[in-house]
PDB file of C-alpha atoms in Angstrom:
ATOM      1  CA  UNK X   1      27.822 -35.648 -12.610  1.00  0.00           C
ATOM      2  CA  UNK X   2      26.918 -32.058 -13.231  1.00  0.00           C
ATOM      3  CA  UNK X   3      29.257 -29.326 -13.519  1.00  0.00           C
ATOM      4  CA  UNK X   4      29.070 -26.573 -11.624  1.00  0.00           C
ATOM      5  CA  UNK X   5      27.260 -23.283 -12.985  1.00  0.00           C
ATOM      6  CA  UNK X   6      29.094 -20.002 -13.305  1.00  0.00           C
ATOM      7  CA  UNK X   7      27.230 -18.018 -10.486  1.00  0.00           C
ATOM      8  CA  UNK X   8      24.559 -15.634 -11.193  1.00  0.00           C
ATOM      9  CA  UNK X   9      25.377 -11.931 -10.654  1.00  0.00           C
ATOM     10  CA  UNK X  10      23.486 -11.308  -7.582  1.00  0.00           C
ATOM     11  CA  UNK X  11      21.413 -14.512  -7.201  1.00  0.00           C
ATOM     12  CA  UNK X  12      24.135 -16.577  -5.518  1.00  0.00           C
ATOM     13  CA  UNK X  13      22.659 -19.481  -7.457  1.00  0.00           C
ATOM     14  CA  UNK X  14      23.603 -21.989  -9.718  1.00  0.00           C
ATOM     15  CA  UNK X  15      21.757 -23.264 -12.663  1.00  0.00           C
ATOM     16  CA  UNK X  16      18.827 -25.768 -12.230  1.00  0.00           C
ATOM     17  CA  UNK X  17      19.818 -28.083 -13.935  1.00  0.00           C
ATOM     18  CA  UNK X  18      22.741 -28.981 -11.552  1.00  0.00           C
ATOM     19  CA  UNK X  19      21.281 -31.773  -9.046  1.00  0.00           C
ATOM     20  CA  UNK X  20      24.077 -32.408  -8.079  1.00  0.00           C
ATOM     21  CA  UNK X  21      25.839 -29.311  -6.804  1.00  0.00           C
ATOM     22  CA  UNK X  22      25.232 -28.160  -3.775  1.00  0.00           C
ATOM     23  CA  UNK X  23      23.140 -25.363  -3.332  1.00  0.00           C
ATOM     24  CA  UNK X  24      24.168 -22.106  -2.413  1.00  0.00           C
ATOM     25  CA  UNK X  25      22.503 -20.335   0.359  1.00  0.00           C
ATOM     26  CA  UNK X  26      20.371 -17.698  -0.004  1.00  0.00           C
ATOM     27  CA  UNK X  27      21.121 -13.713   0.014  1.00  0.00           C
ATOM     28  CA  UNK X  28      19.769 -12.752   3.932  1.00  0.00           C
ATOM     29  CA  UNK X  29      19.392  -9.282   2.617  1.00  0.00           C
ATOM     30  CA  UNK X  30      16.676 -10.725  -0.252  1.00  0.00           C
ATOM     31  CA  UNK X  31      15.176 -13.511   2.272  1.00  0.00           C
ATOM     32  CA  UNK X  32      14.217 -11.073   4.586  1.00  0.00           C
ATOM     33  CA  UNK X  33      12.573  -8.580   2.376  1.00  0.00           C
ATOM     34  CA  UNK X  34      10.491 -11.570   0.839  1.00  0.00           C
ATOM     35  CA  UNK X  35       9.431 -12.167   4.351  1.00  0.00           C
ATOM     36  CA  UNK X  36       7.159  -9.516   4.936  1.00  0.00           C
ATOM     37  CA  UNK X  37       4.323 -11.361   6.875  1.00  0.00           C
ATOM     38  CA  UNK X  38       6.321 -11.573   9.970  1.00  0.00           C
ATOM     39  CA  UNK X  39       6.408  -9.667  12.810  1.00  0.00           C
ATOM     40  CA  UNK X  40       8.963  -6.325  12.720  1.00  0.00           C
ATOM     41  CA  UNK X  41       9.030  -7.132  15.809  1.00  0.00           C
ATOM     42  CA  UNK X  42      11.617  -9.894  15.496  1.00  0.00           C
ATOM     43  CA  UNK X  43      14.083  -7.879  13.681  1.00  0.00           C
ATOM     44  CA  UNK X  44      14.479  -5.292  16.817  1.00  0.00           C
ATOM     45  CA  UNK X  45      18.269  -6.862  17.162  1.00  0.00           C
ATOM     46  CA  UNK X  46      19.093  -6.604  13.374  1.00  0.00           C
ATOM     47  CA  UNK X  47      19.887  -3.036  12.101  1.00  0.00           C
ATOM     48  CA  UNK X  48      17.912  -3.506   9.052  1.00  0.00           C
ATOM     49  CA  UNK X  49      15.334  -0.392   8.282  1.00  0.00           C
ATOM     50  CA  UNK X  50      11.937  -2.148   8.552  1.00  0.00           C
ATOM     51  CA  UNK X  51      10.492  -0.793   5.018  1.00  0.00           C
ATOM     52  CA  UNK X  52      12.216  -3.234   3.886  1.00  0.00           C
ATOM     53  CA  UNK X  53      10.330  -5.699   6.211  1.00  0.00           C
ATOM     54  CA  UNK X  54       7.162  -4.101   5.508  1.00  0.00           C
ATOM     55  CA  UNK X  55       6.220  -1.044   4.247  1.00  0.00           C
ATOM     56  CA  UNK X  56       4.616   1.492   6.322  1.00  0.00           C
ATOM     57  CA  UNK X  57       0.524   1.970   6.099  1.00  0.00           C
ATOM     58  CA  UNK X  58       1.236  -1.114   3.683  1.00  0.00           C
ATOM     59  CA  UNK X  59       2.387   0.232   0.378  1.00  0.00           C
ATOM     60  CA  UNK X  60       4.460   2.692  -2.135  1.00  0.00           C
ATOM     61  CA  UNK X  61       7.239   3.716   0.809  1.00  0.00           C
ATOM     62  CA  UNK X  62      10.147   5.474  -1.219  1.00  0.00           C
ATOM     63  CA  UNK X  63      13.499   4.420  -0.016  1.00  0.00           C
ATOM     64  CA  UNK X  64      14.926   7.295   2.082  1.00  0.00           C
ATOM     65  CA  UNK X  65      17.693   8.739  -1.044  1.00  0.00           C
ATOM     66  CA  UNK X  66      14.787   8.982  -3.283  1.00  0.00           C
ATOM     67  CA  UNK X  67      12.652  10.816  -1.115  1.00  0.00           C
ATOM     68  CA  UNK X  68      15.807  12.885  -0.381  1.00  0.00           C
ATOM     69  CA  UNK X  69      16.451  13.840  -4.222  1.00  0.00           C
ATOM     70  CA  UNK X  70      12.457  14.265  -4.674  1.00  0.00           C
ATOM     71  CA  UNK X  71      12.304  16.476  -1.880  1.00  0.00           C
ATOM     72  CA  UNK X  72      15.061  18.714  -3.186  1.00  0.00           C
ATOM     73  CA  UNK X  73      13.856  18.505  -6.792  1.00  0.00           C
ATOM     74  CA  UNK X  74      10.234  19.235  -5.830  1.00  0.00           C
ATOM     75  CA  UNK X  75       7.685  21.911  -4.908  1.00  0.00           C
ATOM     76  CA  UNK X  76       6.408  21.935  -1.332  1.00  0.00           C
ATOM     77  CA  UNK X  77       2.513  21.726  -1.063  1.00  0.00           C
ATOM     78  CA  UNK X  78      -0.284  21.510   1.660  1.00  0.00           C
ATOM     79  CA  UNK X  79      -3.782  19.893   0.934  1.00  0.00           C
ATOM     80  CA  UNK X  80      -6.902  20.260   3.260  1.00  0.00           C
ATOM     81  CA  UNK X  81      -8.275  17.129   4.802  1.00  0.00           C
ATOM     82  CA  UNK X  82     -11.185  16.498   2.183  1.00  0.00           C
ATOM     83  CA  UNK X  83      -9.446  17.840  -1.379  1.00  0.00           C
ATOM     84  CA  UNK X  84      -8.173  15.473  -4.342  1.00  0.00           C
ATOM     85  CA  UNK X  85      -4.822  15.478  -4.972  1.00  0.00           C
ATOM     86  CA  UNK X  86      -6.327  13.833  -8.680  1.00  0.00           C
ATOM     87  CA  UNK X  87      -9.219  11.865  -9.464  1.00  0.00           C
ATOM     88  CA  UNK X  88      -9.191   8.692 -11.651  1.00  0.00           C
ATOM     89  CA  UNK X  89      -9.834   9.815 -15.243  1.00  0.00           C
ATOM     90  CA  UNK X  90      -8.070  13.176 -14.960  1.00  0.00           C
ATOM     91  CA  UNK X  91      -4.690  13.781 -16.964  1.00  0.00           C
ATOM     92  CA  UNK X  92      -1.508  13.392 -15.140  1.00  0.00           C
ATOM     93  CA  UNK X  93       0.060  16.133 -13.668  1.00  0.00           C
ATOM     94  CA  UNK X  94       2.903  14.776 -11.394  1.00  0.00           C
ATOM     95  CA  UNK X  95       3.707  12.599  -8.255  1.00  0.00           C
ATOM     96  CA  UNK X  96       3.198  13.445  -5.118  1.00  0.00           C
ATOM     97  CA  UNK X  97       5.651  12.734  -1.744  1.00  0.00           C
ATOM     98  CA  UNK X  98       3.791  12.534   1.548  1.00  0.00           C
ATOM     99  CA  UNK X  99       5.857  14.216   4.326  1.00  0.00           C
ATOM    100  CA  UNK X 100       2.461  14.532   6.411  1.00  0.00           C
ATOM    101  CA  UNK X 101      -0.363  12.975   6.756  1.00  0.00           C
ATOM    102  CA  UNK X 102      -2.951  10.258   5.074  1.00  0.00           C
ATOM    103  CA  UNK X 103      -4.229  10.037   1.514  1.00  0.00           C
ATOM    104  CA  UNK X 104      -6.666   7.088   0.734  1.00  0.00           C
ATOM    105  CA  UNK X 105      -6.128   5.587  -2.927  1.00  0.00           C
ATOM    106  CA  UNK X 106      -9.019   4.260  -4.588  1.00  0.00           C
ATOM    107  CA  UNK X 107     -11.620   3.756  -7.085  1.00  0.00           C
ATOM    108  CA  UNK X 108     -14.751   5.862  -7.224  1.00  0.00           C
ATOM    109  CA  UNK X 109     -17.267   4.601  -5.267  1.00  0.00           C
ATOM    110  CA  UNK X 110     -15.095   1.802  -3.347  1.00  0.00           C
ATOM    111  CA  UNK X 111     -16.035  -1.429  -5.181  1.00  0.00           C
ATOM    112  CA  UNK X 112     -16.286  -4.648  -3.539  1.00  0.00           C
ATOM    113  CA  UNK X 113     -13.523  -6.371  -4.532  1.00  0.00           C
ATOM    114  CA  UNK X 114     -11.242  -3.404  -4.158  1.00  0.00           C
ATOM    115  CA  UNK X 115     -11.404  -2.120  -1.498  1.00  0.00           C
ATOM    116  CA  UNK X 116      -9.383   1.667  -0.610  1.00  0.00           C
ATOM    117  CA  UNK X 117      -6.272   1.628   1.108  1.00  0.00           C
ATOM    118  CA  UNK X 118      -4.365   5.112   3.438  1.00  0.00           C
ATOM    119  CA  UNK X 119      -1.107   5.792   2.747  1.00  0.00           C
ATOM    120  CA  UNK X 120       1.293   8.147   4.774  1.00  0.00           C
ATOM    121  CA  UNK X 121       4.401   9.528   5.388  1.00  0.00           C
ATOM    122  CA  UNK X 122       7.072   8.626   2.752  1.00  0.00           C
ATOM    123  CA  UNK X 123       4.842   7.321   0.140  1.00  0.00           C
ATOM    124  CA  UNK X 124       4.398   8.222  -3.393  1.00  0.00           C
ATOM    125  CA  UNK X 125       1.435   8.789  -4.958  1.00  0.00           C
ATOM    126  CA  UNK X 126       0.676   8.647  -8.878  1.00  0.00           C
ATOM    127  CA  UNK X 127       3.688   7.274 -10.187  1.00  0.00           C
ATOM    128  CA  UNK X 128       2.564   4.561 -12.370  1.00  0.00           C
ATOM    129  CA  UNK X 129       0.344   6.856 -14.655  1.00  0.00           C
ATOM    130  CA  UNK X 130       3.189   9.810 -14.395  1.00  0.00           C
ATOM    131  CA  UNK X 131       5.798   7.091 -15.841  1.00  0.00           C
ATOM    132  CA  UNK X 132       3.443   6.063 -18.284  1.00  0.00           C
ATOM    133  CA  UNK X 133       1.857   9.706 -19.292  1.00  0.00           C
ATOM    134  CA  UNK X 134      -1.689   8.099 -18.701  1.00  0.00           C
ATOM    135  CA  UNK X 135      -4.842   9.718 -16.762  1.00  0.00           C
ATOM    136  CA  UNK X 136      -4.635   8.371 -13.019  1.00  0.00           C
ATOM    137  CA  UNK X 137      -5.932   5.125 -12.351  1.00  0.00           C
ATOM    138  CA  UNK X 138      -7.300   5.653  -9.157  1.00  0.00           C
ATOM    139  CA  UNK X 139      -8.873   8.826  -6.885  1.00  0.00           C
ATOM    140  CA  UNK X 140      -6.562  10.223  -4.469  1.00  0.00           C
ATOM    141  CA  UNK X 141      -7.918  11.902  -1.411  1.00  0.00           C
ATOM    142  CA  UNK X 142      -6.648  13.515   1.745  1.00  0.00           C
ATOM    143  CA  UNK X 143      -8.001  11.971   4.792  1.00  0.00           C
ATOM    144  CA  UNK X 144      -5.579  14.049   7.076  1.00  0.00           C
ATOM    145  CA  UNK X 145      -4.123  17.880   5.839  1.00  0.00           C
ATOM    146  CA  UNK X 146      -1.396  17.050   4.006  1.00  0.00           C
ATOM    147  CA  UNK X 147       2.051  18.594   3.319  1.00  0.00           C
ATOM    148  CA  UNK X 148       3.405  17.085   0.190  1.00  0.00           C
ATOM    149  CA  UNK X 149       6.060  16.978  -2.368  1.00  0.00           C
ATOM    150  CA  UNK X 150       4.954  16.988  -5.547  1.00  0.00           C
ATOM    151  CA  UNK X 151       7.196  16.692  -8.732  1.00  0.00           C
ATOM    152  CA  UNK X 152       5.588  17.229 -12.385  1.00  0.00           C
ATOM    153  CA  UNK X 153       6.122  14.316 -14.771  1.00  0.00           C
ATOM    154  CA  UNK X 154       9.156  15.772 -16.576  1.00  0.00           C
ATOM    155  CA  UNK X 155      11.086  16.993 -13.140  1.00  0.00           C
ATOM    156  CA  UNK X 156      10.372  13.451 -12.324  1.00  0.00           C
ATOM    157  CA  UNK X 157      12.033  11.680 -15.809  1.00  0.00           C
ATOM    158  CA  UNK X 158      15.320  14.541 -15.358  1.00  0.00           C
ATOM    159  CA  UNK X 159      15.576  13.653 -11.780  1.00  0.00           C
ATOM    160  CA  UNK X 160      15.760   9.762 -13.042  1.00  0.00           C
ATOM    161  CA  UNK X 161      18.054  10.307 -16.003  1.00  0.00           C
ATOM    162  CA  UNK X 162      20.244  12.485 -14.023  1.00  0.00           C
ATOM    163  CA  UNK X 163      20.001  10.118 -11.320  1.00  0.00           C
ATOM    164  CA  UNK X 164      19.944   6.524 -13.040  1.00  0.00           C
ATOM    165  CA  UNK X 165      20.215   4.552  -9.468  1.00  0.00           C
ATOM    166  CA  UNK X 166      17.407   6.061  -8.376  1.00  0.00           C
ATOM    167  CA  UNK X 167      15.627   3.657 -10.959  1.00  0.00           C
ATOM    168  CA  UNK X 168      15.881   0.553  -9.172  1.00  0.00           C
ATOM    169  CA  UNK X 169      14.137   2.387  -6.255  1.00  0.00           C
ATOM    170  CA  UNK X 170      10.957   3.546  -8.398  1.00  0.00           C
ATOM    171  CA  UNK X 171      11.235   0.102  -9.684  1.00  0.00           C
ATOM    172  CA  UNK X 172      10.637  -1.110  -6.327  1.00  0.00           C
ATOM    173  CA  UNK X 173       7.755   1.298  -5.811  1.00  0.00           C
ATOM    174  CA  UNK X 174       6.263   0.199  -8.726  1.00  0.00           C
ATOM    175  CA  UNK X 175       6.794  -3.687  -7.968  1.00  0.00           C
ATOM    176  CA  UNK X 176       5.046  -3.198  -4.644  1.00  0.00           C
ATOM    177  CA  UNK X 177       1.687  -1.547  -6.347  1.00  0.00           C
ATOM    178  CA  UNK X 178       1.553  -4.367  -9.320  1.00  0.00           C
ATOM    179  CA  UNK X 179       1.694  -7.512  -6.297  1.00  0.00           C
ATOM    180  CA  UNK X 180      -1.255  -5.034  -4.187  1.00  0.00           C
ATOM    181  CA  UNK X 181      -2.834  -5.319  -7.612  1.00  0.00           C
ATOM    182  CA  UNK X 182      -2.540  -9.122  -8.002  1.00  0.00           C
ATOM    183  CA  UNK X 183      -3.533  -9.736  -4.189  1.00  0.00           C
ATOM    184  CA  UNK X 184      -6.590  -7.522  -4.459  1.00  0.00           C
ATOM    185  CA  UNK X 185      -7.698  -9.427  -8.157  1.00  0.00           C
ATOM    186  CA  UNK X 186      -7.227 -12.319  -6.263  1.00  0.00           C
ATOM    187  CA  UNK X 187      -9.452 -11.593  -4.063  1.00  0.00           C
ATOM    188  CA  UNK X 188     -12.171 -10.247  -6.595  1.00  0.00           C
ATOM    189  CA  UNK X 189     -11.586 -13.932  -8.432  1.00  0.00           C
ATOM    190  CA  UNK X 190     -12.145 -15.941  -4.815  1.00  0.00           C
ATOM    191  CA  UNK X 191     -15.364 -14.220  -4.158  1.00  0.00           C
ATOM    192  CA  UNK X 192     -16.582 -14.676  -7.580  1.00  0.00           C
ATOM    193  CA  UNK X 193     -16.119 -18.640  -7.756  1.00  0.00           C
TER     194      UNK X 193
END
């Protein structure tokens, strides 16, 4: 017989080698985020905010006590419908908050197998490249006129050190773009075979 497992700080688990434990049932809070193909609509009854369900516009929603700290932190901009926030190639500048209207993400010339995607209110723009101090990866342009945060890359790293929680939500962020990564390679590899 197979002793039971200390449990896991947060996981509720036990280890996997233990057949014959019982297992322990799963954090709610985590199934439901991992169930983001169903319908919002059947959470109506739970009080649970629905980014956590499913992003808004599909992607890169900041949680609502980061956007708080980058909108306090920040510098309040507007963009014309037809500018470039940045283009891929350029040198980072900063991040940029939507608090109004639609910027498409993208790759020059919208290849194929990766296609553009709109993203709206509460979502952050150009974070992996200002994190990393690369050029931007992809072209961002305004579909809508735009009023935006934007935060350079080292008002960005004090609001995170002075901040550390804040971390786990630009983690998030970040988590969300590399899976719209894999699901979009995916793609690129299925129409290839």
């Amino acid at each position: 017989m197979g002793s039971r497992c200390p449990r896991l700080s947060g996981r509720g688990g036990f280890c996997r080698g233990n057949r014959d434990a019982e297992r322990a049932p799963p954090d709610p809070v985590t199934s439901i985020r991992d169930r983001r193909h169903i319908a919002p609509a059947i959470f109506w009854f739970i009080k649970i905010p629905l980014d956590w369900v499913r992003p808004s516009m599909g992607t890169l929603v900041a949680p609502d006590d980061l956007k708080a700290h980058l909108i306090t932190t920040g510098t309040s901009i507007e963009r014309a419908r037809g500018t470039y926030l940045f283009r891929r190639g350029e040198p980072v500048t900063g991040i940029f908050l939507i608090t109004e209207g639609v910027v498409r993400l993208g790759l020059d010339g919208n290849p194929v197998g990766f296609p553009s995607r709109e993203v709206g209110l509460g979502s952050v723009v150009g974070l992996p490249a200002t994190l990393s101090d690369s050029s931007y990866s992809l072209t961002a342009e305004v579909l809508e006129d735009c009023r935006l945060t934007f935060l350079s890359r080292q008002s960005l790293l004090d609001v995170l050190r002075q901040k550390p929680e804040l971390c786990f939500q630009v983690m998030s962020i970040l988590t969300e773009e590399l899976a719209q990564t894999r699901t979009a390679l995916e793609r690129v590899r299925k129409a290839s075979a």
